[in-house]
Amino acid sequence: MKYVLSCTLVFALVACDSKSDKPNVELIQNMMESPAIKAQDYDPSKKDYQAMRMPPEGTVAQGKAPYMYKAQPEKAGKELVNPFSGNEQVLEKGKLLYDTYCMVCHGPKGLGNGTVADKMLVKPPVMNSEKVVSWSDGRIYHVITDGQGLMGSYASQISKEDRWKIVNYVRQLQKETKQ
Ligand code: HEC
């Protein structure tokens, strides 16, 4: 009897004090101490023992839509449309990006004479060749996005918008260095 009474008293004290600003005492702790598994931990309940799960097939990270023209330069050249006109702001940003990412190989004016060009077996092509001048904006964008031969893709370093700004600046360089 004594036991029942004291139990009742304990419950009354811990469970019903709505005025207290302290958290209640939790008598059954299962919910407080859930067996959460940390990322990269070992999880014996999974078939592959990995705590981290693979995203479902076909999942795309936000802002990372796949490039639809992989290894399809001609199609990219026909279908991709430059969203920018080469206004001053776009060209200014385009120059900054070109000088950061492209100049080291293609040279400050796109003449293929960047600082590392000397040491390269395949020389970086010029931007003012008949070939590149005749290309559409989308075709140049494709090289930056998908790479070409020895030149790697810059898709992971440069956002889509910024790639188009570079294309605008390449157009500007072509005008400046017209043959
Ligand atoms: C590490 C040196 C290097 C960097 C950096 C580089 N490129 Fe290239 N680029 C090359 C080489 C080499 C080629 C020729 C590849 C091939 O066709 O095998 C090339 C090819 C190109 C072509 C095709 C030209 C043609 O005549 O076929 C374009 C356009 C181009 N690059 C633009 C750019 C732009 C824009 C950037 C900056 C985002 C850039 N490249 C960064 C080395 C580089």
JSON list of C-alpha atoms and ligand atoms in Angstrom, two decimals:
[
{"chain": "A", "resi": 1, "resn": "MET", "atom": "CA", "xyz": [0.00, 0.00, 0.00]},
{"chain": "A", "resi": 2, "resn": "LYS", "atom": "CA", "xyz": [2.82, 2.30, 0.93]},
{"chain": "A", "resi": 3, "resn": "TYR", "atom": "CA", "xyz": [4.41, 1.63, -2.45]},
{"chain": "A", "resi": 4, "resn": "VAL", "atom": "CA", "xyz": [1.24, 2.44, -4.38]},
{"chain": "A", "resi": 5, "resn": "LEU", "atom": "CA", "xyz": [0.85, 5.67, -2.49]},
{"chain": "A", "resi": 6, "resn": "SER", "atom": "CA", "xyz": [4.36, 6.84, -3.05]},
{"chain": "A", "resi": 7, "resn": "CYS", "atom": "CA", "xyz": [4.11, 5.97, -6.73]},
{"chain": "A", "resi": 8, "resn": "THR", "atom": "CA", "xyz": [0.94, 7.97, -7.07]},
{"chain": "A", "resi": 9, "resn": "LEU", "atom": "CA", "xyz": [2.63, 10.85, -5.34]},
{"chain": "A", "resi": 10, "resn": "VAL", "atom": "CA", "xyz": [5.61, 10.73, -7.67]},
{"chain": "A", "resi": 11, "resn": "PHE", "atom": "CA", "xyz": [3.37, 10.73, -10.75]},
{"chain": "A", "resi": 12, "resn": "ALA", "atom": "CA", "xyz": [1.36, 13.58, -9.35]},
{"chain": "A", "resi": 13, "resn": "LEU", "atom": "CA", "xyz": [4.50, 15.59, -8.79]},
{"chain": "A", "resi": 14, "resn": "VAL", "atom": "CA", "xyz": [6.31, 14.97, -12.03]},
{"chain": "A", "resi": 15, "resn": "ALA", "atom": "CA", "xyz": [3.49, 14.77, -14.52]},
{"chain": "A", "resi": 16, "resn": "CYS", "atom": "CA", "xyz": [1.02, 17.40, -13.54]},
{"chain": "A", "resi": 17, "resn": "ASP", "atom": "CA", "xyz": [3.03, 20.47, -12.72]},
{"chain": "A", "resi": 18, "resn": "SER", "atom": "CA", "xyz": [2.02, 22.64, -15.63]},
{"chain": "A", "resi": 19, "resn": "LYS", "atom": "CA", "xyz": [3.30, 25.87, -14.07]},
{"chain": "A", "resi": 20, "resn": "SER", "atom": "CA", "xyz": [6.92, 24.77, -13.81]},
{"chain": "A", "resi": 21, "resn": "ASP", "atom": "CA", "xyz": [9.22, 26.12, -16.48]},
{"chain": "A", "resi": 22, "resn": "LYS", "atom": "CA", "xyz": [11.55, 23.16, -16.09]},
{"chain": "A", "resi": 23, "resn": "PRO", "atom": "CA", "xyz": [11.07, 20.13, -18.34]},
{"chain": "A", "resi": 24, "resn": "ASN", "atom": "CA", "xyz": [9.25, 17.23, -16.75]},
{"chain": "A", "resi": 25, "resn": "VAL", "atom": "CA", "xyz": [11.16, 14.22, -15.57]},
{"chain": "A", "resi": 26, "resn": "GLU", "atom": "CA", "xyz": [10.78, 11.49, -18.17]},
{"chain": "A", "resi": 27, "resn": "LEU", "atom": "CA", "xyz": [10.24, 8.17, -16.47]},
{"chain": "A", "resi": 28, "resn": "ILE", "atom": "CA", "xyz": [10.40, 6.03, -19.57]},
{"chain": "A", "resi": 29, "resn": "GLN", "atom": "CA", "xyz": [13.39, 7.22, -21.56]},
{"chain": "A", "resi": 30, "resn": "ASN", "atom": "CA", "xyz": [13.05, 5.33, -24.84]},
{"chain": "A", "resi": 31, "resn": "MET", "atom": "CA", "xyz": [11.93, 8.36, -26.80]},
{"chain": "A", "resi": 32, "resn": "MET", "atom": "CA", "xyz": [14.64, 10.61, -25.36]},
{"chain": "A", "resi": 33, "resn": "GLU", "atom": "CA", "xyz": [17.43, 8.26, -26.17]},
{"chain": "A", "resi": 34, "resn": "SER", "atom": "CA", "xyz": [16.51, 7.08, -29.64]},
{"chain": "A", "resi": 35, "resn": "PRO", "atom": "CA", "xyz": [19.13, 4.95, -31.38]},
{"chain": "A", "resi": 36, "resn": "ALA", "atom": "CA", "xyz": [19.86, 7.59, -34.03]},
{"chain": "A", "resi": 37, "resn": "ILE", "atom": "CA", "xyz": [22.70, 6.59, -36.32]},
{"chain": "A", "resi": 38, "resn": "LYS", "atom": "CA", "xyz": [25.19, 9.16, -37.45]},
{"chain": "A", "resi": 39, "resn": "ALA", "atom": "CA", "xyz": [26.10, 9.72, -41.08]},
{"chain": "A", "resi": 40, "resn": "GLN", "atom": "CA", "xyz": [29.01, 7.49, -42.15]},
{"chain": "A", "resi": 41, "resn": "ASP", "atom": "CA", "xyz": [28.36, 5.22, -39.18]},
{"chain": "A", "resi": 42, "resn": "TYR", "atom": "CA", "xyz": [28.02, 1.44, -39.31]},
{"chain": "A", "resi": 43, "resn": "ASP", "atom": "CA", "xyz": [24.38, 0.31, -39.28]},
{"chain": "A", "resi": 44, "resn": "PRO", "atom": "CA", "xyz": [23.99, -3.40, -38.51]},
{"chain": "A", "resi": 45, "resn": "SER", "atom": "CA", "xyz": [20.29, -3.29, -39.40]},
{"chain": "A", "resi": 46, "resn": "LYS", "atom": "CA", "xyz": [21.00, -2.48, -43.07]},
{"chain": "A", "resi": 47, "resn": "LYS", "atom": "CA", "xyz": [21.94, -5.06, -45.67]},
{"chain": "A", "resi": 48, "resn": "ASP", "atom": "CA", "xyz": [25.06, -3.17, -46.73]},
{"chain": "A", "resi": 49, "resn": "TYR", "atom": "CA", "xyz": [25.80, -1.98, -43.17]},
{"chain": "A", "resi": 50, "resn": "GLN", "atom": "CA", "xyz": [25.89, 1.64, -44.34]},
{"chain": "A", "resi": 51, "resn": "ALA", "atom": "CA", "xyz": [24.06, 4.23, -42.28]},
{"chain": "A", "resi": 52, "resn": "MET", "atom": "CA", "xyz": [23.97, 6.70, -45.17]},
{"chain": "A", "resi": 53, "resn": "ARG", "atom": "CA", "xyz": [21.41, 5.85, -47.80]},
{"chain": "A", "resi": 54, "resn": "MET", "atom": "CA", "xyz": [21.75, 6.36, -51.54]},
{"chain": "A", "resi": 55, "resn": "PRO", "atom": "CA", "xyz": [19.24, 8.83, -52.99]},
{"chain": "A", "resi": 56, "resn": "PRO", "atom": "CA", "xyz": [16.47, 7.11, -54.99]},
{"chain": "A", "resi": 57, "resn": "GLU", "atom": "CA", "xyz": [17.31, 6.54, -58.63]},
{"chain": "A", "resi": 58, "resn": "GLY", "atom": "CA", "xyz": [16.65, 9.57, -60.80]},
{"chain": "A", "resi": 59, "resn": "THR", "atom": "CA", "xyz": [17.06, 12.02, -57.91]},
{"chain": "A", "resi": 60, "resn": "VAL", "atom": "CA", "xyz": [18.46, 15.39, -58.94]},
{"chain": "A", "resi": 61, "resn": "ALA", "atom": "CA", "xyz": [20.04, 17.79, -56.46]},
{"chain": "A", "resi": 62, "resn": "GLN", "atom": "CA", "xyz": [18.47, 21.25, -56.41]},
{"chain": "A", "resi": 63, "resn": "GLY", "atom": "CA", "xyz": [19.92, 23.48, -59.11]},
{"chain": "A", "resi": 64, "resn": "LYS", "atom": "CA", "xyz": [21.82, 20.57, -60.65]},
{"chain": "A", "resi": 65, "resn": "ALA", "atom": "CA", "xyz": [19.66, 19.59, -63.61]},
{"chain": "A", "resi": 66, "resn": "PRO", "atom": "CA", "xyz": [21.58, 17.25, -65.92]},
{"chain": "A", "resi": 67, "resn": "TYR", "atom": "CA", "xyz": [23.03, 18.68, -69.13]},
{"chain": "A", "resi": 68, "resn": "MET", "atom": "CA", "xyz": [20.83, 17.46, -71.97]},
{"chain": "A", "resi": 69, "resn": "TYR", "atom": "CA", "xyz": [23.44, 17.77, -74.73]},
{"chain": "A", "resi": 70, "resn": "LYS", "atom": "CA", "xyz": [26.24, 15.61, -73.43]},
{"chain": "A", "resi": 71, "resn": "ALA", "atom": "CA", "xyz": [28.51, 14.65, -76.36]},
{"chain": "A", "resi": 72, "resn": "GLN", "atom": "CA", "xyz": [26.04, 16.31, -78.76]},
{"chain": "A", "resi": 73, "resn": "PRO", "atom": "CA", "xyz": [27.83, 19.51, -79.85]},
{"chain": "A", "resi": 74, "resn": "GLU", "atom": "CA", "xyz": [25.85, 19.97, -83.07]},
{"chain": "A", "resi": 75, "resn": "LYS", "atom": "CA", "xyz": [22.49, 19.64, -81.35]},
{"chain": "A", "resi": 76, "resn": "ALA", "atom": "CA", "xyz": [23.61, 22.00, -78.56]},
{"chain": "A", "resi": 77, "resn": "GLY", "atom": "CA", "xyz": [24.76, 24.51, -81.15]},
{"chain": "A", "resi": 78, "resn": "LYS", "atom": "CA", "xyz": [21.37, 24.47, -82.86]},
{"chain": "A", "resi": 79, "resn": "GLU", "atom": "CA", "xyz": [19.08, 24.42, -79.86]},
{"chain": "A", "resi": 80, "resn": "LEU", "atom": "CA", "xyz": [20.71, 26.34, -77.01]},
{"chain": "A", "resi": 81, "resn": "VAL", "atom": "CA", "xyz": [19.89, 30.03, -76.93]},
{"chain": "A", "resi": 82, "resn": "ASN", "atom": "CA", "xyz": [22.00, 32.66, -75.20]},
{"chain": "A", "resi": 83, "resn": "PRO", "atom": "CA", "xyz": [19.79, 34.37, -72.58]},
{"chain": "A", "resi": 84, "resn": "PHE", "atom": "CA", "xyz": [21.98, 37.48, -72.50]},
{"chain": "A", "resi": 85, "resn": "SER", "atom": "CA", "xyz": [22.70, 40.29, -74.88]},
{"chain": "A", "resi": 86, "resn": "GLY", "atom": "CA", "xyz": [26.27, 41.48, -74.50]},
{"chain": "A", "resi": 87, "resn": "ASN", "atom": "CA", "xyz": [25.47, 44.58, -72.45]},
{"chain": "A", "resi": 88, "resn": "GLU", "atom": "CA", "xyz": [28.14, 46.29, -70.39]},
{"chain": "A", "resi": 89, "resn": "GLN", "atom": "CA", "xyz": [27.38, 44.50, -67.12]},
{"chain": "A", "resi": 90, "resn": "VAL", "atom": "CA", "xyz": [27.35, 41.07, -68.75]},
{"chain": "A", "resi": 91, "resn": "LEU", "atom": "CA", "xyz": [30.63, 41.75, -70.55]},
{"chain": "A", "resi": 92, "resn": "GLU", "atom": "CA", "xyz": [32.28, 43.04, -67.40]},
{"chain": "A", "resi": 93, "resn": "LYS", "atom": "CA", "xyz": [31.37, 39.84, -65.51]},
{"chain": "A", "resi": 94, "resn": "GLY", "atom": "CA", "xyz": [32.23, 37.76, -68.57]},
{"chain": "A", "resi": 95, "resn": "LYS", "atom": "CA", "xyz": [35.71, 39.28, -68.67]},
{"chain": "A", "resi": 96, "resn": "LEU", "atom": "CA", "xyz": [36.26, 38.62, -64.98]},
{"chain": "A", "resi": 97, "resn": "LEU", "atom": "CA", "xyz": [35.25, 34.97, -65.45]},
{"chain": "A", "resi": 98, "resn": "TYR", "atom": "CA", "xyz": [37.24, 34.54, -68.66]},
{"chain": "A", "resi": 99, "resn": "ASP", "atom": "CA", "xyz": [40.33, 36.02, -67.00]},
{"chain": "A", "resi": 100, "resn": "THR", "atom": "CA", "xyz": [39.84, 33.63, -64.08]},
{"chain": "A", "resi": 101, "resn": "TYR", "atom": "CA", "xyz": [39.11, 30.38, -65.90]},
{"chain": "A", "resi": 102, "resn": "CYS", "atom": "CA", "xyz": [40.17, 30.61, -69.53]},
{"chain": "A", "resi": 103, "resn": "MET", "atom": "CA", "xyz": [42.95, 33.17, -69.92]},
{"chain": "A", "resi": 104, "resn": "VAL", "atom": "CA", "xyz": [45.65, 30.92, -68.46]},
{"chain": "A", "resi": 105, "resn": "CYS", "atom": "CA", "xyz": [45.41, 28.75, -71.59]},
{"chain": "A", "resi": 106, "resn": "HIS", "atom": "CA", "xyz": [43.62, 30.76, -74.28]},
{"chain": "A", "resi": 107, "resn": "GLY", "atom": "CA", "xyz": [45.43, 34.04, -73.52]},
{"chain": "A", "resi": 108, "resn": "PRO", "atom": "CA", "xyz": [44.12, 37.46, -72.45]},
{"chain": "A", "resi": 109, "resn": "LYS", "atom": "CA", "xyz": [42.64, 38.17, -75.88]},
{"chain": "A", "resi": 110, "resn": "GLY", "atom": "CA", "xyz": [41.81, 34.58, -76.87]},
{"chain": "A", "resi": 111, "resn": "LEU", "atom": "CA", "xyz": [44.83, 34.26, -79.16]},
{"chain": "A", "resi": 112, "resn": "GLY", "atom": "CA", "xyz": [45.94, 30.93, -77.69]},
{"chain": "A", "resi": 113, "resn": "ASN", "atom": "CA", "xyz": [48.95, 32.40, -75.90]},
{"chain": "A", "resi": 114, "resn": "GLY", "atom": "CA", "xyz": [48.12, 31.96, -72.20]},
{"chain": "A", "resi": 115, "resn": "THR", "atom": "CA", "xyz": [50.90, 31.47, -69.68]},
{"chain": "A", "resi": 116, "resn": "VAL", "atom": "CA", "xyz": [50.67, 27.67, -69.67]},
{"chain": "A", "resi": 117, "resn": "ALA", "atom": "CA", "xyz": [50.16, 27.34, -73.46]},
{"chain": "A", "resi": 118, "resn": "ASP", "atom": "CA", "xyz": [53.92, 27.00, -74.06]},
{"chain": "A", "resi": 119, "resn": "LYS", "atom": "CA", "xyz": [54.05, 23.83, -72.02]},
{"chain": "A", "resi": 120, "resn": "MET", "atom": "CA", "xyz": [51.02, 22.19, -73.60]},
{"chain": "A", "resi": 121, "resn": "LEU", "atom": "CA", "xyz": [51.33, 19.53, -76.27]},
{"chain": "A", "resi": 122, "resn": "VAL", "atom": "CA", "xyz": [48.00, 20.46, -77.84]},
{"chain": "A", "resi": 123, "resn": "LYS", "atom": "CA", "xyz": [48.00, 24.24, -78.01]},
{"chain": "A", "resi": 124, "resn": "PRO", "atom": "CA", "xyz": [44.82, 25.99, -76.87]},
{"chain": "A", "resi": 125, "resn": "PRO", "atom": "CA", "xyz": [43.04, 27.14, -80.04]},
{"chain": "A", "resi": 126, "resn": "VAL", "atom": "CA", "xyz": [42.42, 30.80, -80.82]},
{"chain": "A", "resi": 127, "resn": "MET", "atom": "CA", "xyz": [38.96, 32.24, -80.32]},
{"chain": "A", "resi": 128, "resn": "ASN", "atom": "CA", "xyz": [39.00, 34.34, -83.49]},
{"chain": "A", "resi": 129, "resn": "SER", "atom": "CA", "xyz": [39.38, 31.45, -85.96]},
{"chain": "A", "resi": 130, "resn": "GLU", "atom": "CA", "xyz": [36.88, 31.25, -88.78]},
{"chain": "A", "resi": 131, "resn": "LYS", "atom": "CA", "xyz": [35.59, 28.08, -87.15]},
{"chain": "A", "resi": 132, "resn": "VAL", "atom": "CA", "xyz": [34.78, 29.51, -83.71]},
{"chain": "A", "resi": 133, "resn": "VAL", "atom": "CA", "xyz": [33.53, 32.81, -85.17]},
{"chain": "A", "resi": 134, "resn": "SER", "atom": "CA", "xyz": [31.05, 30.86, -87.29]},
{"chain": "A", "resi": 135, "resn": "TRP", "atom": "CA", "xyz": [29.85, 28.81, -84.30]},
{"chain": "A", "resi": 136, "resn": "SER", "atom": "CA", "xyz": [26.58, 29.76, -82.59]},
{"chain": "A", "resi": 137, "resn": "ASP", "atom": "CA", "xyz": [26.68, 30.95, -78.99]},
{"chain": "A", "resi": 138, "resn": "GLY", "atom": "CA", "xyz": [25.24, 27.59, -77.94]},
{"chain": "A", "resi": 139, "resn": "ARG", "atom": "CA", "xyz": [28.10, 25.74, -79.61]},
{"chain": "A", "resi": 140, "resn": "ILE", "atom": "CA", "xyz": [30.70, 27.74, -77.62]},
{"chain": "A", "resi": 141, "resn": "TYR", "atom": "CA", "xyz": [28.63, 27.26, -74.46]},
{"chain": "A", "resi": 142, "resn": "HIS", "atom": "CA", "xyz": [28.74, 23.54, -75.17]},
{"chain": "A", "resi": 143, "resn": "VAL", "atom": "CA", "xyz": [32.57, 23.47, -75.09]},
{"chain": "A", "resi": 144, "resn": "ILE", "atom": "CA", "xyz": [32.62, 25.18, -71.68]},
{"chain": "A", "resi": 145, "resn": "THR", "atom": "CA", "xyz": [29.88, 22.87, -70.35]},
{"chain": "A", "resi": 146, "resn": "ASP", "atom": "CA", "xyz": [30.90, 19.52, -71.81]},
{"chain": "A", "resi": 147, "resn": "GLY", "atom": "CA", "xyz": [34.59, 20.07, -72.56]},
{"chain": "A", "resi": 148, "resn": "GLN", "atom": "CA", "xyz": [36.27, 19.21, -75.84]},
{"chain": "A", "resi": 149, "resn": "GLY", "atom": "CA", "xyz": [39.13, 16.81, -76.37]},
{"chain": "A", "resi": 150, "resn": "LEU", "atom": "CA", "xyz": [41.87, 17.80, -73.96]},
{"chain": "A", "resi": 151, "resn": "MET", "atom": "CA", "xyz": [39.87, 20.67, -72.49]},
{"chain": "A", "resi": 152, "resn": "GLY", "atom": "CA", "xyz": [37.81, 19.55, -69.52]},
{"chain": "A", "resi": 153, "resn": "SER", "atom": "CA", "xyz": [34.27, 20.56, -68.62]},
{"chain": "A", "resi": 154, "resn": "TYR", "atom": "CA", "xyz": [33.83, 23.67, -66.48]},
{"chain": "A", "resi": 155, "resn": "ALA", "atom": "CA", "xyz": [30.23, 22.84, -65.58]},
{"chain": "A", "resi": 156, "resn": "SER", "atom": "CA", "xyz": [30.99, 22.16, -61.93]},
{"chain": "A", "resi": 157, "resn": "GLN", "atom": "CA", "xyz": [33.02, 25.33, -61.42]},
{"chain": "A", "resi": 158, "resn": "ILE", "atom": "CA", "xyz": [31.02, 27.87, -63.43]},
{"chain": "A", "resi": 159, "resn": "SER", "atom": "CA", "xyz": [27.24, 28.37, -63.15]},
{"chain": "A", "resi": 160, "resn": "LYS", "atom": "CA", "xyz": [25.09, 28.21, -66.28]},
{"chain": "A", "resi": 161, "resn": "GLU", "atom": "CA", "xyz": [24.50, 31.95, -66.25]},
{"chain": "A", "resi": 162, "resn": "ASP", "atom": "CA", "xyz": [28.19, 32.67, -65.88]},
{"chain": "A", "resi": 163, "resn": "ARG", "atom": "CA", "xyz": [29.03, 30.32, -68.75]},
{"chain": "A", "resi": 164, "resn": "TRP", "atom": "CA", "xyz": [26.76, 32.33, -71.02]},
{"chain": "A", "resi": 165, "resn": "LYS", "atom": "CA", "xyz": [28.42, 35.54, -69.82]},
{"chain": "A", "resi": 166, "resn": "ILE", "atom": "CA", "xyz": [31.78, 34.10, -70.82]},
{"chain": "A", "resi": 167, "resn": "VAL", "atom": "CA", "xyz": [30.35, 33.30, -74.27]},
{"chain": "A", "resi": 168, "resn": "ASN", "atom": "CA", "xyz": [29.35, 36.95, -74.61]},
{"chain": "A", "resi": 169, "resn": "TYR", "atom": "CA", "xyz": [32.85, 38.01, -73.68]},
{"chain": "A", "resi": 170, "resn": "VAL", "atom": "CA", "xyz": [34.38, 35.57, -76.17]},
{"chain": "A", "resi": 171, "resn": "ARG", "atom": "CA", "xyz": [32.23, 37.27, -78.83]},
{"chain": "A", "resi": 172, "resn": "GLN", "atom": "CA", "xyz": [33.63, 40.61, -77.69]},
{"chain": "A", "resi": 173, "resn": "LEU", "atom": "CA", "xyz": [37.21, 39.28, -77.95]},
{"chain": "A", "resi": 174, "resn": "GLN", "atom": "CA", "xyz": [36.46, 38.02, -81.47]},
{"chain": "A", "resi": 175, "resn": "LYS", "atom": "CA", "xyz": [35.40, 41.54, -82.47]},
{"chain": "A", "resi": 176, "resn": "GLU", "atom": "CA", "xyz": [38.51, 43.07, -80.92]},
{"chain": "A", "resi": 177, "resn": "THR", "atom": "CA", "xyz": [40.87, 40.65, -82.65]},
{"chain": "A", "resi": 178, "resn": "LYS", "atom": "CA", "xyz": [39.04, 40.27, -85.97]},
{"chain": "A", "resi": 179, "resn": "GLN", "atom": "CA", "xyz": [41.38, 38.92, -88.64]},
{"chain": "B", "resi": 1, "resn": "HEC", "atom": "C1", "xyz": [43.93, 24.02, -69.36]},
{"chain": "B", "resi": 1, "resn": "HEC", "atom": "C2", "xyz": [43.86, 24.84, -70.53]},
{"chain": "B", "resi": 1, "resn": "HEC", "atom": "C3", "xyz": [42.50, 25.35, -70.97]},
{"chain": "B", "resi": 1, "resn": "HEC", "atom": "C4", "xyz": [41.61, 26.10, -70.24]},
{"chain": "B", "resi": 1, "resn": "HEC", "atom": "C5", "xyz": [41.76, 26.61, -68.82]},
{"chain": "B", "resi": 1, "resn": "HEC", "atom": "C6", "xyz": [40.50, 26.36, -71.11]},
{"chain": "B", "resi": 1, "resn": "HEC", "atom": "N1", "xyz": [40.69, 25.76, -72.32]},
{"chain": "B", "resi": 1, "resn": "HEC", "atom": "FE1", "xyz": [39.48, 25.88, -73.94]},
{"chain": "B", "resi": 1, "resn": "HEC", "atom": "N2", "xyz": [40.65, 24.59, -74.92]},
{"chain": "B", "resi": 1, "resn": "HEC", "atom": "C7", "xyz": [41.87, 24.11, -74.49]},
{"chain": "B", "resi": 1, "resn": "HEC", "atom": "C8", "xyz": [42.39, 23.15, -75.44]},
{"chain": "B", "resi": 1, "resn": "HEC", "atom": "C9", "xyz": [43.70, 22.40, -75.35]},
{"chain": "B", "resi": 1, "resn": "HEC", "atom": "C10", "xyz": [41.44, 23.08, -76.48]},
{"chain": "B", "resi": 1, "resn": "HEC", "atom": "C11", "xyz": [41.49, 22.19, -77.70]},
{"chain": "B", "resi": 1, "resn": "HEC", "atom": "C12", "xyz": [40.92, 20.85, -77.28]},
{"chain": "B", "resi": 1, "resn": "HEC", "atom": "C13", "xyz": [40.75, 19.86, -78.38]},
{"chain": "B", "resi": 1, "resn": "HEC", "atom": "O1", "xyz": [40.01, 20.16, -79.34]},
{"chain": "B", "resi": 1, "resn": "HEC", "atom": "O2", "xyz": [41.32, 18.78, -78.23]},
{"chain": "B", "resi": 1, "resn": "HEC", "atom": "C14", "xyz": [40.37, 24.01, -76.11]},
{"chain": "B", "resi": 1, "resn": "HEC", "atom": "C15", "xyz": [39.25, 24.27, -76.91]},
{"chain": "B", "resi": 1, "resn": "HEC", "atom": "C16", "xyz": [38.37, 25.31, -76.71]},
{"chain": "B", "resi": 1, "resn": "HEC", "atom": "C17", "xyz": [37.36, 25.75, -77.65]},
{"chain": "B", "resi": 1, "resn": "HEC", "atom": "C18", "xyz": [37.11, 25.16, -79.04]},
{"chain": "B", "resi": 1, "resn": "HEC", "atom": "C19", "xyz": [37.99, 25.87, -80.05]},
{"chain": "B", "resi": 1, "resn": "HEC", "atom": "C20", "xyz": [38.20, 25.13, -81.33]},
{"chain": "B", "resi": 1, "resn": "HEC", "atom": "O3", "xyz": [38.76, 25.72, -82.24]},
{"chain": "B", "resi": 1, "resn": "HEC", "atom": "O4", "xyz": [37.84, 23.95, -81.44]},
{"chain": "B", "resi": 1, "resn": "HEC", "atom": "C21", "xyz": [36.70, 26.80, -77.08]},
{"chain": "B", "resi": 1, "resn": "HEC", "atom": "C22", "xyz": [35.56, 27.62, -77.68]},
{"chain": "B", "resi": 1, "resn": "HEC", "atom": "C23", "xyz": [37.29, 26.99, -75.77]},
{"chain": "B", "resi": 1, "resn": "HEC", "atom": "N3", "xyz": [38.30, 26.08, -75.58]},
{"chain": "B", "resi": 1, "resn": "HEC", "atom": "C24", "xyz": [36.89, 27.95, -74.86]},
{"chain": "B", "resi": 1, "resn": "HEC", "atom": "C25", "xyz": [37.34, 27.99, -73.55]},
{"chain": "B", "resi": 1, "resn": "HEC", "atom": "C26", "xyz": [36.73, 28.82, -72.53]},
{"chain": "B", "resi": 1, "resn": "HEC", "atom": "C27", "xyz": [35.61, 29.80, -72.76]},
{"chain": "B", "resi": 1, "resn": "HEC", "atom": "C28", "xyz": [37.42, 28.55, -71.37]},
{"chain": "B", "resi": 1, "resn": "HEC", "atom": "C29", "xyz": [37.15, 29.09, -69.99]},
{"chain": "B", "resi": 1, "resn": "HEC", "atom": "C30", "xyz": [35.88, 28.73, -69.42]},
{"chain": "B", "resi": 1, "resn": "HEC", "atom": "C31", "xyz": [38.45, 27.58, -71.67]},
{"chain": "B", "resi": 1, "resn": "HEC", "atom": "N4", "xyz": [38.35, 27.25, -73.00]},
{"chain": "B", "resi": 1, "resn": "HEC", "atom": "C32", "xyz": [39.37, 27.09, -70.75]},
{"chain": "B", "resi": 1, "resn": "HEC", "atom": "C33", "xyz": [42.49, 24.43, -73.30]},
{"chain": "B", "resi": 1, "resn": "HEC", "atom": "C34", "xyz": [41.90, 25.13, -72.26]}
]
